[in-house]
mmCIF file of C-alpha atoms in Angstrom:
data_model
loop_
_atom_site.group_PDB
_atom_site.id
_atom_site.type_symbol
_atom_site.label_atom_id
_atom_site.label_comp_id
_atom_site.label_asym_id
_atom_site.label_seq_id
_atom_site.Cartn_x
_atom_site.Cartn_y
_atom_site.Cartn_z
ATOM 1 C CA MET A 1 -14.115 -0.160 81.193
ATOM 2 C CA ARG A 2 -12.250 -2.665 83.417
ATOM 3 C CA ARG A 3 -15.027 -2.460 85.984
ATOM 4 C CA ILE A 4 -17.681 -3.125 83.324
ATOM 5 C CA ILE A 5 -15.758 -6.134 82.029
ATOM 6 C CA GLY A 6 -15.408 -7.439 85.604
ATOM 7 C CA ILE A 7 -19.128 -7.149 86.198
ATOM 8 C CA VAL A 8 -19.921 -8.983 82.942
ATOM 9 C CA LEU A 9 -17.550 -11.815 83.843
ATOM 10 C CA ALA A 10 -19.044 -12.094 87.324
ATOM 11 C CA VAL A 11 -22.546 -12.381 85.858
ATOM 12 C CA LEU A 12 -21.389 -15.078 83.467
ATOM 13 C CA LEU A 13 -19.799 -17.077 86.271
ATOM 14 C CA ILE A 14 -22.842 -16.815 88.524
ATOM 15 C CA GLY A 15 -24.966 -18.012 85.633
ATOM 16 C CA GLY A 16 -22.806 -21.089 85.270
ATOM 17 C CA VAL A 17 -21.108 -20.103 82.017
ATOM 18 C CA ALA A 18 -17.490 -21.168 81.726
ATOM 19 C CA VAL A 19 -15.192 -18.338 80.686
ATOM 20 C CA ALA A 20 -12.018 -19.116 78.784
ATOM 21 C CA VAL A 21 -8.753 -18.001 80.372
ATOM 22 C CA ALA A 22 -5.239 -17.870 79.009
ATOM 23 C CA VAL A 23 -4.000 -21.105 80.470
ATOM 24 C CA GLY A 24 -1.270 -23.025 78.708
ATOM 25 C CA ARG A 25 -0.848 -20.096 76.339
ATOM 26 C CA ASP A 26 1.961 -19.815 73.830
ATOM 27 C CA THR A 27 4.968 -18.473 75.716
ATOM 28 C CA GLY A 28 7.398 -18.901 72.875
ATOM 29 C CA ASP A 29 8.837 -22.005 74.490
ATOM 30 C CA LYS A 30 7.079 -25.096 73.167
ATOM 31 C CA GLY A 31 8.935 -27.305 75.663
ATOM 32 C CA THR A 32 8.200 -30.977 75.229
ATOM 33 C CA ALA A 33 4.398 -30.789 75.373
ATOM 34 C CA THR A 34 2.839 -33.540 73.283
ATOM 35 C CA LYS A 35 -0.830 -33.536 74.288
ATOM 36 C CA THR A 36 -3.432 -30.951 75.192
ATOM 37 C CA VAL A 37 -5.606 -31.543 78.240
ATOM 38 C CA ARG A 38 -8.863 -29.570 78.552
ATOM 39 C CA GLY A 39 -10.470 -28.755 81.862
ATOM 40 C CA VAL A 40 -12.791 -26.506 83.842
ATOM 41 C CA ILE A 41 -11.283 -24.941 86.964
ATOM 42 C CA GLY A 42 -12.320 -22.672 89.809
ATOM 43 C CA SER A 43 -11.298 -19.086 89.025
ATOM 44 C CA GLU A 44 -8.918 -18.867 92.003
ATOM 45 C CA LYS A 45 -6.623 -21.354 90.214
ATOM 46 C CA ALA A 46 -6.420 -19.423 86.922
ATOM 47 C CA GLU A 47 -3.238 -17.614 87.996
ATOM 48 C CA PHE A 48 -1.610 -20.910 88.937
ATOM 49 C CA PHE A 49 -2.314 -22.611 85.610
ATOM 50 C CA GLY A 50 -1.459 -19.423 83.734
ATOM 51 C CA ASP A 51 1.926 -19.046 85.464
ATOM 52 C CA PRO A 52 4.655 -19.487 82.792
ATOM 53 C CA ASP A 53 6.644 -21.618 85.246
ATOM 54 C CA VAL A 54 3.661 -23.941 85.704
ATOM 55 C CA VAL A 55 3.136 -24.070 81.931
ATOM 56 C CA LYS A 56 6.811 -24.990 81.502
ATOM 57 C CA ALA A 57 6.720 -27.640 84.266
ATOM 58 C CA LEU A 58 3.648 -29.268 82.731
ATOM 59 C CA ALA A 59 5.188 -29.129 79.246
ATOM 60 C CA ALA A 60 8.262 -30.930 80.579
ATOM 61 C CA LYS A 61 5.917 -33.782 81.528
ATOM 62 C CA GLY A 62 4.228 -33.781 78.118
ATOM 63 C CA PHE A 63 1.126 -31.715 78.875
ATOM 64 C CA THR A 64 -0.409 -28.437 77.778
ATOM 65 C CA VAL A 65 -3.422 -27.515 79.911
ATOM 66 C CA LYS A 66 -6.227 -25.536 78.310
ATOM 67 C CA ALA A 67 -8.664 -24.518 81.028
ATOM 68 C CA GLU A 68 -11.820 -22.468 81.400
ATOM 69 C CA THR A 69 -13.014 -20.955 84.646
ATOM 70 C CA SER A 70 -16.369 -21.457 86.271
ATOM 71 C CA GLY A 71 -17.881 -21.085 89.709
ATOM 72 C CA SER A 72 -17.388 -24.372 91.545
ATOM 73 C CA TRP A 73 -21.092 -24.784 92.175
ATOM 74 C CA ALA A 74 -21.972 -23.791 88.618
ATOM 75 C CA MET A 75 -19.865 -26.661 87.248
ATOM 76 C CA GLU A 76 -22.654 -29.084 88.098
ATOM 77 C CA GLY A 77 -24.795 -27.480 85.401
ATOM 78 C CA LEU A 78 -22.159 -27.491 82.647
ATOM 79 C CA ASP A 79 -21.871 -30.003 79.833
ATOM 80 C CA LEU A 80 -18.342 -31.371 80.256
ATOM 81 C CA LYS A 81 -18.399 -33.731 77.305
ATOM 82 C CA GLY A 82 -15.036 -33.434 75.544
ATOM 83 C CA TYR A 83 -13.220 -32.251 78.679
ATOM 84 C CA ASP A 84 -10.497 -34.214 80.446
ATOM 85 C CA PHE A 85 -10.989 -32.954 83.981
ATOM 86 C CA ALA A 86 -12.870 -30.613 86.283
ATOM 87 C CA LEU A 87 -11.210 -28.951 89.266
ATOM 88 C CA PRO A 88 -13.718 -27.270 91.601
ATOM 89 C CA SER A 89 -12.651 -25.630 94.850
ATOM 90 C CA SER A 90 -14.174 -28.129 97.237
ATOM 91 C CA GLN A 91 -15.118 -31.759 97.520
ATOM 92 C CA ALA A 92 -18.926 -31.452 97.562
ATOM 93 C CA PRO A 93 -19.370 -30.215 93.967
ATOM 94 C CA ALA A 94 -16.632 -32.640 92.870
ATOM 95 C CA VAL A 95 -18.596 -35.568 94.289
ATOM 96 C CA GLU A 96 -21.699 -34.393 92.412
ATOM 97 C CA LEU A 97 -19.727 -34.151 89.177
ATOM 98 C CA ALA A 98 -18.217 -37.606 89.713
ATOM 99 C CA ALA A 99 -21.690 -39.083 90.131
ATOM 100 C CA LYS A 100 -22.989 -37.259 87.060
ATOM 101 C CA TYR A 101 -20.145 -38.515 84.847
ATOM 102 C CA LYS A 102 -19.847 -41.932 86.514
ATOM 103 C CA VAL A 103 -16.288 -41.383 87.743
ATOM 104 C CA SER A 104 -15.439 -44.116 90.239
ATOM 105 C CA GLY A 105 -12.706 -44.337 92.851
ATOM 106 C CA THR A 106 -11.181 -41.795 95.211
ATOM 107 C CA LEU A 107 -11.072 -38.299 93.762
ATOM 108 C CA PRO A 108 -7.563 -36.763 93.896
ATOM 109 C CA ARG A 109 -7.150 -33.700 96.120
ATOM 110 C CA PRO A 110 -3.681 -32.378 95.221
ATOM 111 C CA PHE A 111 -3.802 -29.230 97.353
ATOM 112 C CA TYR A 112 -6.042 -27.315 99.729
ATOM 113 C CA SER A 113 -6.475 -24.040 101.560
ATOM 114 C CA PRO A 114 -8.268 -23.378 104.850
ATOM 115 C CA LEU A 115 -10.656 -20.479 105.229
ATOM 116 C CA VAL A 116 -9.311 -17.684 107.418
ATOM 117 C CA VAL A 117 -10.517 -14.264 108.569
ATOM 118 C CA VAL A 118 -8.338 -11.295 107.725
ATOM 119 C CA ALA A 119 -8.649 -8.456 110.222
ATOM 120 C CA HIS A 120 -7.244 -5.002 110.654
ATOM 121 C CA LYS A 121 -4.976 -4.793 113.704
ATOM 122 C CA SER A 122 -7.425 -2.625 115.607
ATOM 123 C CA ALA A 123 -10.235 -5.136 115.109
ATOM 124 C CA ALA A 124 -8.046 -8.106 116.052
ATOM 125 C CA GLU A 125 -6.888 -6.397 119.258
ATOM 126 C CA VAL A 126 -10.455 -5.545 120.283
ATOM 127 C CA LEU A 127 -11.646 -9.097 119.585
ATOM 128 C CA ALA A 128 -8.767 -10.470 121.693
ATOM 129 C CA GLY A 129 -9.503 -8.029 124.509
ATOM 130 C CA ASN A 130 -13.100 -9.236 124.662
ATOM 131 C CA GLY A 131 -12.499 -12.989 124.558
ATOM 132 C CA LEU A 132 -13.500 -13.482 120.931
ATOM 133 C CA ALA A 133 -9.970 -14.175 119.709
ATOM 134 C CA THR A 134 -6.429 -14.871 120.875
ATOM 135 C CA LEU A 135 -3.247 -13.472 119.329
ATOM 136 C CA ASP A 136 -0.086 -15.580 119.252
ATOM 137 C CA ALA A 137 2.051 -13.389 116.965
ATOM 138 C CA GLU A 138 2.074 -9.845 115.678
ATOM 139 C CA HIS A 139 0.036 -10.711 112.597
ATOM 140 C CA ARG A 140 -1.589 -14.018 113.528
ATOM 141 C CA GLY A 141 -4.187 -15.373 115.909
ATOM 142 C CA THR A 142 -7.233 -17.589 116.452
ATOM 143 C CA LEU A 143 -10.892 -16.627 116.176
ATOM 144 C CA LYS A 144 -13.128 -18.308 118.752
ATOM 145 C CA MET A 145 -16.075 -19.339 116.636
ATOM 146 C CA GLY A 146 -18.407 -20.146 119.521
ATOM 147 C CA ALA A 147 -17.890 -16.714 121.092
ATOM 148 C CA TYR A 148 -18.209 -14.983 117.724
ATOM 149 C CA LEU A 149 -21.490 -16.744 116.923
ATOM 150 C CA ASP A 150 -22.832 -15.844 120.369
ATOM 151 C CA ALA A 151 -22.004 -12.202 119.623
ATOM 152 C CA ALA A 152 -23.686 -12.440 116.233
ATOM 153 C CA ARG A 153 -26.748 -14.088 117.740
ATOM 154 C CA GLY A 154 -27.024 -11.207 120.207
ATOM 155 C CA ASP A 155 -26.540 -8.504 117.538
ATOM 156 C CA ARG A 156 -23.539 -7.115 119.400
ATOM 157 C CA THR A 157 -21.996 -3.937 118.070
ATOM 158 C CA TRP A 158 -18.361 -2.877 118.057
ATOM 159 C CA GLN A 159 -19.310 -0.028 120.416
ATOM 160 C CA GLU A 160 -20.315 -2.598 123.046
ATOM 161 C CA LEU A 161 -16.824 -4.086 123.101
ATOM 162 C CA LYS A 162 -14.277 -2.612 125.470
ATOM 163 C CA GLY A 163 -11.407 -0.851 123.781
ATOM 164 C CA ALA A 164 -13.283 -0.208 120.537
ATOM 165 C CA ALA A 165 -14.106 3.438 121.287
ATOM 166 C CA LYS A 166 -10.585 4.630 120.402
ATOM 167 C CA TYR A 167 -10.931 3.266 116.862
ATOM 168 C CA GLY A 168 -13.300 5.346 114.778
ATOM 169 C CA GLU A 169 -13.448 2.722 112.039
ATOM 170 C CA LEU A 170 -14.972 0.155 114.410
ATOM 171 C CA SER A 171 -18.671 0.942 114.525
ATOM 172 C CA GLY A 172 -21.971 -0.745 113.828
ATOM 173 C CA THR A 173 -22.805 -4.435 114.092
ATOM 174 C CA LEU A 174 -19.940 -6.883 114.522
ATOM 175 C CA PHE A 175 -19.832 -9.276 111.568
ATOM 176 C CA ILE A 176 -17.554 -11.105 109.155
ATOM 177 C CA SER A 177 -17.902 -10.247 105.471
ATOM 178 C CA SER A 178 -18.274 -13.351 103.311
ATOM 179 C CA THR A 179 -19.117 -13.992 99.690
ATOM 180 C CA ASP A 180 -22.537 -14.942 98.343
ATOM 181 C CA PRO A 181 -23.094 -18.585 99.401
ATOM 182 C CA GLU A 182 -25.359 -19.274 96.415
ATOM 183 C CA SER A 183 -22.651 -18.501 93.883
ATOM 184 C CA SER A 184 -19.337 -18.644 95.748
ATOM 185 C CA ASN A 185 -17.512 -21.623 97.197
ATOM 186 C CA SER A 186 -16.027 -19.706 100.147
ATOM 187 C CA GLY A 187 -19.431 -18.308 101.100
ATOM 188 C CA ALA A 188 -20.949 -21.787 101.054
ATOM 189 C CA LEU A 189 -18.092 -23.212 103.126
ATOM 190 C CA TYR A 190 -18.596 -20.424 105.668
ATOM 191 C CA LEU A 191 -22.109 -21.766 106.171
ATOM 192 C CA ALA A 192 -20.692 -25.275 106.503
ATOM 193 C CA ALA A 193 -18.392 -24.195 109.343
ATOM 194 C CA THR A 194 -20.905 -22.031 111.188
ATOM 195 C CA SER A 195 -23.729 -24.568 110.872
ATOM 196 C CA TYR A 196 -21.391 -27.247 112.259
ATOM 197 C CA VAL A 197 -20.729 -25.142 115.358
ATOM 198 C CA GLU A 198 -24.400 -24.215 115.695
ATOM 199 C CA ASN A 199 -25.346 -27.908 115.437
ATOM 200 C CA GLY A 200 -23.244 -28.822 118.462
ATOM 201 C CA GLY A 201 -20.173 -30.014 116.579
ATOM 202 C CA LYS A 202 -22.073 -32.228 114.128
ATOM 203 C CA VAL A 203 -22.413 -31.876 110.388
ATOM 204 C CA VAL A 204 -25.889 -30.715 109.390
ATOM 205 C CA ALA A 205 -27.626 -33.580 107.605
ATOM 206 C CA SER A 206 -31.411 -33.512 108.171
ATOM 207 C CA ASP A 207 -34.224 -31.096 107.404
ATOM 208 C CA ALA A 208 -34.655 -30.536 111.139
ATOM 209 C CA GLU A 209 -30.982 -29.613 111.560
ATOM 210 C CA VAL A 210 -31.154 -27.284 108.566
ATOM 211 C CA GLY A 211 -34.173 -25.586 110.106
ATOM 212 C CA LYS A 212 -32.432 -25.245 113.463
ATOM 213 C CA ALA A 213 -29.318 -23.644 111.979
ATOM 214 C CA SER A 214 -31.094 -21.386 109.492
ATOM 215 C CA PRO A 215 -32.076 -18.451 111.773
ATOM 216 C CA LEU A 216 -28.460 -17.822 112.788
ATOM 217 C CA LEU A 217 -27.165 -18.325 109.246
ATOM 218 C CA ARG A 218 -29.741 -15.855 107.921
ATOM 219 C CA LYS A 219 -28.580 -13.332 110.508
ATOM 220 C CA LEU A 220 -24.917 -13.825 109.519
ATOM 221 C CA ILE A 221 -25.771 -13.149 105.872
ATOM 222 C CA SER A 222 -28.457 -10.462 106.132
ATOM 223 C CA VAL A 223 -26.328 -8.155 108.295
ATOM 224 C CA GLN A 224 -23.814 -7.903 105.453
ATOM 225 C CA GLY A 225 -26.109 -6.358 102.869
ATOM 226 C CA ALA A 226 -24.841 -6.812 99.308
ATOM 227 C CA GLN A 227 -22.202 -9.545 99.065
ATOM 228 C CA GLN A 228 -19.314 -9.987 96.672
ATOM 229 C CA SER A 229 -19.404 -12.973 94.314
ATOM 230 C CA SER A 230 -15.630 -13.482 94.524
ATOM 231 C CA THR A 231 -13.113 -13.643 97.365
ATOM 232 C CA ASP A 232 -10.603 -12.019 95.024
ATOM 233 C CA ALA A 233 -12.584 -8.778 94.976
ATOM 234 C CA ALA A 234 -13.271 -8.906 98.720
ATOM 235 C CA PHE A 235 -9.602 -9.477 99.536
ATOM 236 C CA ARG A 236 -8.436 -6.687 97.223
ATOM 237 C CA ASP A 237 -10.876 -4.290 98.900
ATOM 238 C CA PHE A 238 -9.601 -5.298 102.333
ATOM 239 C CA VAL A 239 -5.928 -4.848 101.411
ATOM 240 C CA SER A 240 -6.705 -1.416 99.962
ATOM 241 C CA GLY A 241 -8.301 -0.399 103.276
ATOM 242 C CA ALA A 242 -11.900 -0.429 102.071
ATOM 243 C CA GLY A 243 -14.870 -2.337 103.435
ATOM 244 C CA ASN A 244 -15.460 -4.279 106.623
ATOM 245 C CA PRO A 245 -12.622 -4.808 109.160
ATOM 246 C CA LEU A 246 -13.246 -8.592 109.169
ATOM 247 C CA VAL A 247 -13.324 -10.533 105.886
ATOM 248 C CA LEU A 248 -13.447 -14.262 105.167
ATOM 249 C CA VAL A 249 -10.887 -15.322 102.531
ATOM 250 C CA TYR A 250 -8.746 -18.288 101.546
ATOM 251 C CA GLU A 251 -5.404 -18.642 103.311
ATOM 252 C CA SER A 252 -3.896 -19.109 99.839
ATOM 253 C CA GLN A 253 -4.767 -15.508 98.968
ATOM 254 C CA VAL A 254 -2.800 -14.211 101.933
ATOM 255 C CA ALA A 255 0.073 -16.603 101.239
ATOM 256 C CA SER A 256 0.229 -15.499 97.599
ATOM 257 C CA LEU A 257 0.288 -11.839 98.645
ATOM 258 C CA LEU A 258 3.150 -12.494 101.062
ATOM 259 C CA ALA A 259 5.035 -14.571 98.491
ATOM 260 C CA GLY A 260 4.875 -11.549 96.208
ATOM 261 C CA GLY A 261 6.872 -9.532 98.743
ATOM 262 C CA GLN A 262 4.047 -7.585 100.387
ATOM 263 C CA ARG A 263 3.921 -7.438 104.197
ATOM 264 C CA PRO A 264 0.894 -5.298 105.166
ATOM 265 C CA ASP A 265 1.491 -3.974 108.665
ATOM 266 C CA ASP A 266 -2.243 -3.614 109.339
ATOM 267 C CA LEU A 267 -3.067 -7.228 108.415
ATOM 268 C CA VAL A 268 -3.803 -9.905 111.023
ATOM 269 C CA VAL A 269 -4.739 -13.435 109.963
ATOM 270 C CA LEU A 270 -7.238 -15.084 112.313
ATOM 271 C CA TYR A 271 -7.651 -18.846 111.966
ATOM 272 C CA PRO A 272 -11.160 -19.836 113.109
ATOM 273 C CA ASP A 273 -10.853 -22.575 115.730
ATOM 274 C CA THR A 274 -13.478 -24.372 113.631
ATOM 275 C CA THR A 275 -13.043 -23.860 109.917
ATOM 276 C CA VAL A 276 -13.357 -25.698 106.620
ATOM 277 C CA ASN A 277 -10.641 -26.587 104.172
ATOM 278 C CA SER A 278 -11.204 -25.723 100.561
ATOM 279 C CA ASP A 279 -10.111 -29.072 99.113
ATOM 280 C CA HIS A 280 -9.293 -28.477 95.464
ATOM 281 C CA THR A 281 -10.542 -31.771 94.075
ATOM 282 C CA VAL A 282 -9.903 -33.184 90.611
ATOM 283 C CA VAL A 283 -12.657 -35.027 88.779
ATOM 284 C CA PRO A 284 -10.740 -36.957 86.075
ATOM 285 C CA LEU A 285 -13.022 -37.467 83.098
ATOM 286 C CA THR A 286 -10.401 -39.204 80.911
ATOM 287 C CA GLU A 287 -7.107 -41.022 81.370
ATOM 288 C CA ASP A 288 -5.255 -37.818 80.466
ATOM 289 C CA GLY A 289 -7.164 -35.998 83.207
ATOM 290 C CA LYS A 290 -6.223 -38.743 85.632
ATOM 291 C CA ALA A 291 -2.548 -38.427 84.666
ATOM 292 C CA LEU A 292 -2.660 -34.669 85.186
ATOM 293 C CA ALA A 293 -4.182 -35.127 88.648
ATOM 294 C CA GLU A 294 -1.340 -37.502 89.531
ATOM 295 C CA LEU A 295 1.235 -34.921 88.425
ATOM 296 C CA LEU A 296 -0.393 -32.170 90.489
ATOM 297 C CA SER A 297 -0.322 -34.476 93.509
ATOM 298 C CA THR A 298 3.198 -35.895 93.252
ATOM 299 C CA ASP A 299 5.525 -33.860 91.025
ATOM 300 C CA PRO A 300 7.997 -31.960 93.282
ATOM 301 C CA LYS A 301 8.293 -28.961 90.953
ATOM 302 C CA LEU A 302 4.537 -28.558 90.610
ATOM 303 C CA ARG A 303 4.082 -28.941 94.367
ATOM 304 C CA ALA A 304 6.630 -26.160 94.927
ATOM 305 C CA LEU A 305 4.725 -23.964 92.491
ATOM 306 C CA GLU A 306 1.463 -24.741 94.287
ATOM 307 C CA VAL A 307 3.085 -23.427 97.467
ATOM 308 C CA ARG A 308 4.247 -20.312 95.629
ATOM 309 C CA HIS A 309 0.631 -19.627 94.744
ATOM 310 C CA GLY A 310 -0.412 -20.068 98.369
ATOM 311 C CA PHE A 311 -1.866 -23.578 98.256
ATOM 312 C CA ARG A 312 -0.996 -26.338 100.718
ATOM 313 C CA PRO A 313 0.020 -29.579 98.940
ATOM 314 C CA GLN A 314 -1.525 -32.644 100.536
ATOM 315 C CA GLY A 315 0.788 -34.649 102.739
ATOM 316 C CA VAL A 316 3.834 -32.772 103.984
ATOM 317 C CA ALA A 317 3.079 -29.606 105.975
ATOM 318 C CA ALA A 318 6.750 -28.627 105.950
ATOM 319 C CA GLU A 319 6.429 -27.784 102.243
ATOM 320 C CA PHE A 320 4.160 -24.871 103.110
ATOM 321 C CA ALA A 321 6.118 -21.759 104.068
ATOM 322 C CA SER A 322 4.979 -20.275 107.372
ATOM 323 C CA ALA A 323 5.496 -16.674 106.113
ATOM 324 C CA GLY A 324 6.890 -15.489 109.429
ATOM 325 C CA THR A 325 4.308 -14.108 111.832
ATOM 326 C CA TYR A 326 1.316 -14.154 109.460
ATOM 327 C CA LEU A 327 0.490 -17.807 108.748
ATOM 328 C CA LYS A 328 0.506 -21.105 110.588
ATOM 329 C CA GLN A 329 2.723 -23.791 109.107
ATOM 330 C CA GLU A 330 0.972 -26.486 111.119
ATOM 331 C CA LEU A 331 -2.792 -26.115 111.577
ATOM 332 C CA THR A 332 -2.671 -27.080 115.237
ATOM 333 C CA GLY A 333 -5.651 -25.960 117.267
ATOM 334 C CA VAL A 334 -7.794 -25.599 114.151
ATOM 335 C CA ARG A 335 -10.690 -28.037 113.926
ATOM 336 C CA GLN A 336 -11.804 -29.021 110.437
ATOM 337 C CA ALA A 337 -15.578 -29.201 110.138
ATOM 338 C CA PRO A 338 -16.960 -31.813 107.720
ATOM 339 C CA VAL A 339 -18.863 -30.320 104.797
ATOM 340 C CA PRO A 340 -22.538 -31.252 104.325
ATOM 341 C CA THR A 341 -23.680 -32.899 101.126
ATOM 342 C CA SER A 342 -24.132 -30.646 98.120
ATOM 343 C CA ALA A 343 -27.923 -30.788 98.459
ATOM 344 C CA VAL A 344 -27.835 -29.782 102.138
ATOM 345 C CA LEU A 345 -25.327 -27.002 101.501
ATOM 346 C CA HIS A 346 -27.482 -25.611 98.699
ATOM 347 C CA GLU A 347 -30.479 -25.634 101.050
ATOM 348 C CA LEU A 348 -28.505 -23.904 103.818
ATOM 349 C CA ALA A 349 -27.469 -21.224 101.328
ATOM 350 C CA ARG A 350 -31.029 -20.804 100.083
ATOM 351 C CA GLN A 351 -32.424 -20.361 103.570
ATOM 352 C CA ALA A 352 -29.525 -18.149 104.702
ATOM 353 C CA LYS A 353 -30.279 -15.794 101.809
ATOM 354 C CA GLY A 354 -33.952 -15.717 102.829
ATOM 355 C CA ASP A 355 -35.153 -17.419 99.665
ATOM 356 C CA ASP A 356 -38.216 -19.291 100.889
ATOM 357 C CA LYS A 357 -39.582 -20.091 97.459
#
């Protein structure tokens, strides 16, 4: 039954239908909340807004947040009349929403999370032994994106890499599992990072550059077969030992797992040397939405709770716990690729999926 419900919710999200979540629910403590603020959020933030401590912290500032979840890219097709804010998982759909609803000024980005690759130890060690990665701690390293894309372009298999033969689970084509770029923010941002590298360190902007990058992007996607629509499901599968040995997820998912007391011995976090930050960007549709965005950006208690849920508050890196040997506190050596416009990213996703209609 749970699986059926999960599938139904996934279909609704892909179709652009906002699904209500229990955010700002009645916890028995009314606090000092005086106004209700309605919003649409990316699903990866539902746990944050549903956290009783977050509800209490917002109530202390006079707010109750009632939110519904939607895919970040699907938000562009929703009617947000009557809502106070939208909070997609990256800047590109936020910019589109701001234009649609005539929101002027700089859009607040209270917190962010870079994309990382989680790897089983065996896979990380083999990648490092073949020049595709470096390891700087027991559970942490750097993925060399140029070398990885060269391997993908050449259809290299795990069996061709030295040291892989002793690991029975490492077989078949070498690839990173990512989510569906047509429905998932992380999958789309993966294309942003890889197309940036493929385009010689420049953001893809023209039809010609899209066409040049598309063959490699199609190869990166087609080798995966069926893709998940959510990084949550992909990450859960990885932690349980199922699926591909290399999976693209948000750093916040790993940080949240570690904050919960889990320390998987077989987990290695590889930071791509060229990656993309998932900038959780607020589109304030009313003055109340604007006030909420300010609180998320500046209130010390809320910032601490953002860290607890694995997000990096903008500004002070020291606020983000390094989680020992798993995560980087400072993102040194990690280049942030600019994200193409929403229209270009949609076209990259369309061509990567082989949809030539």
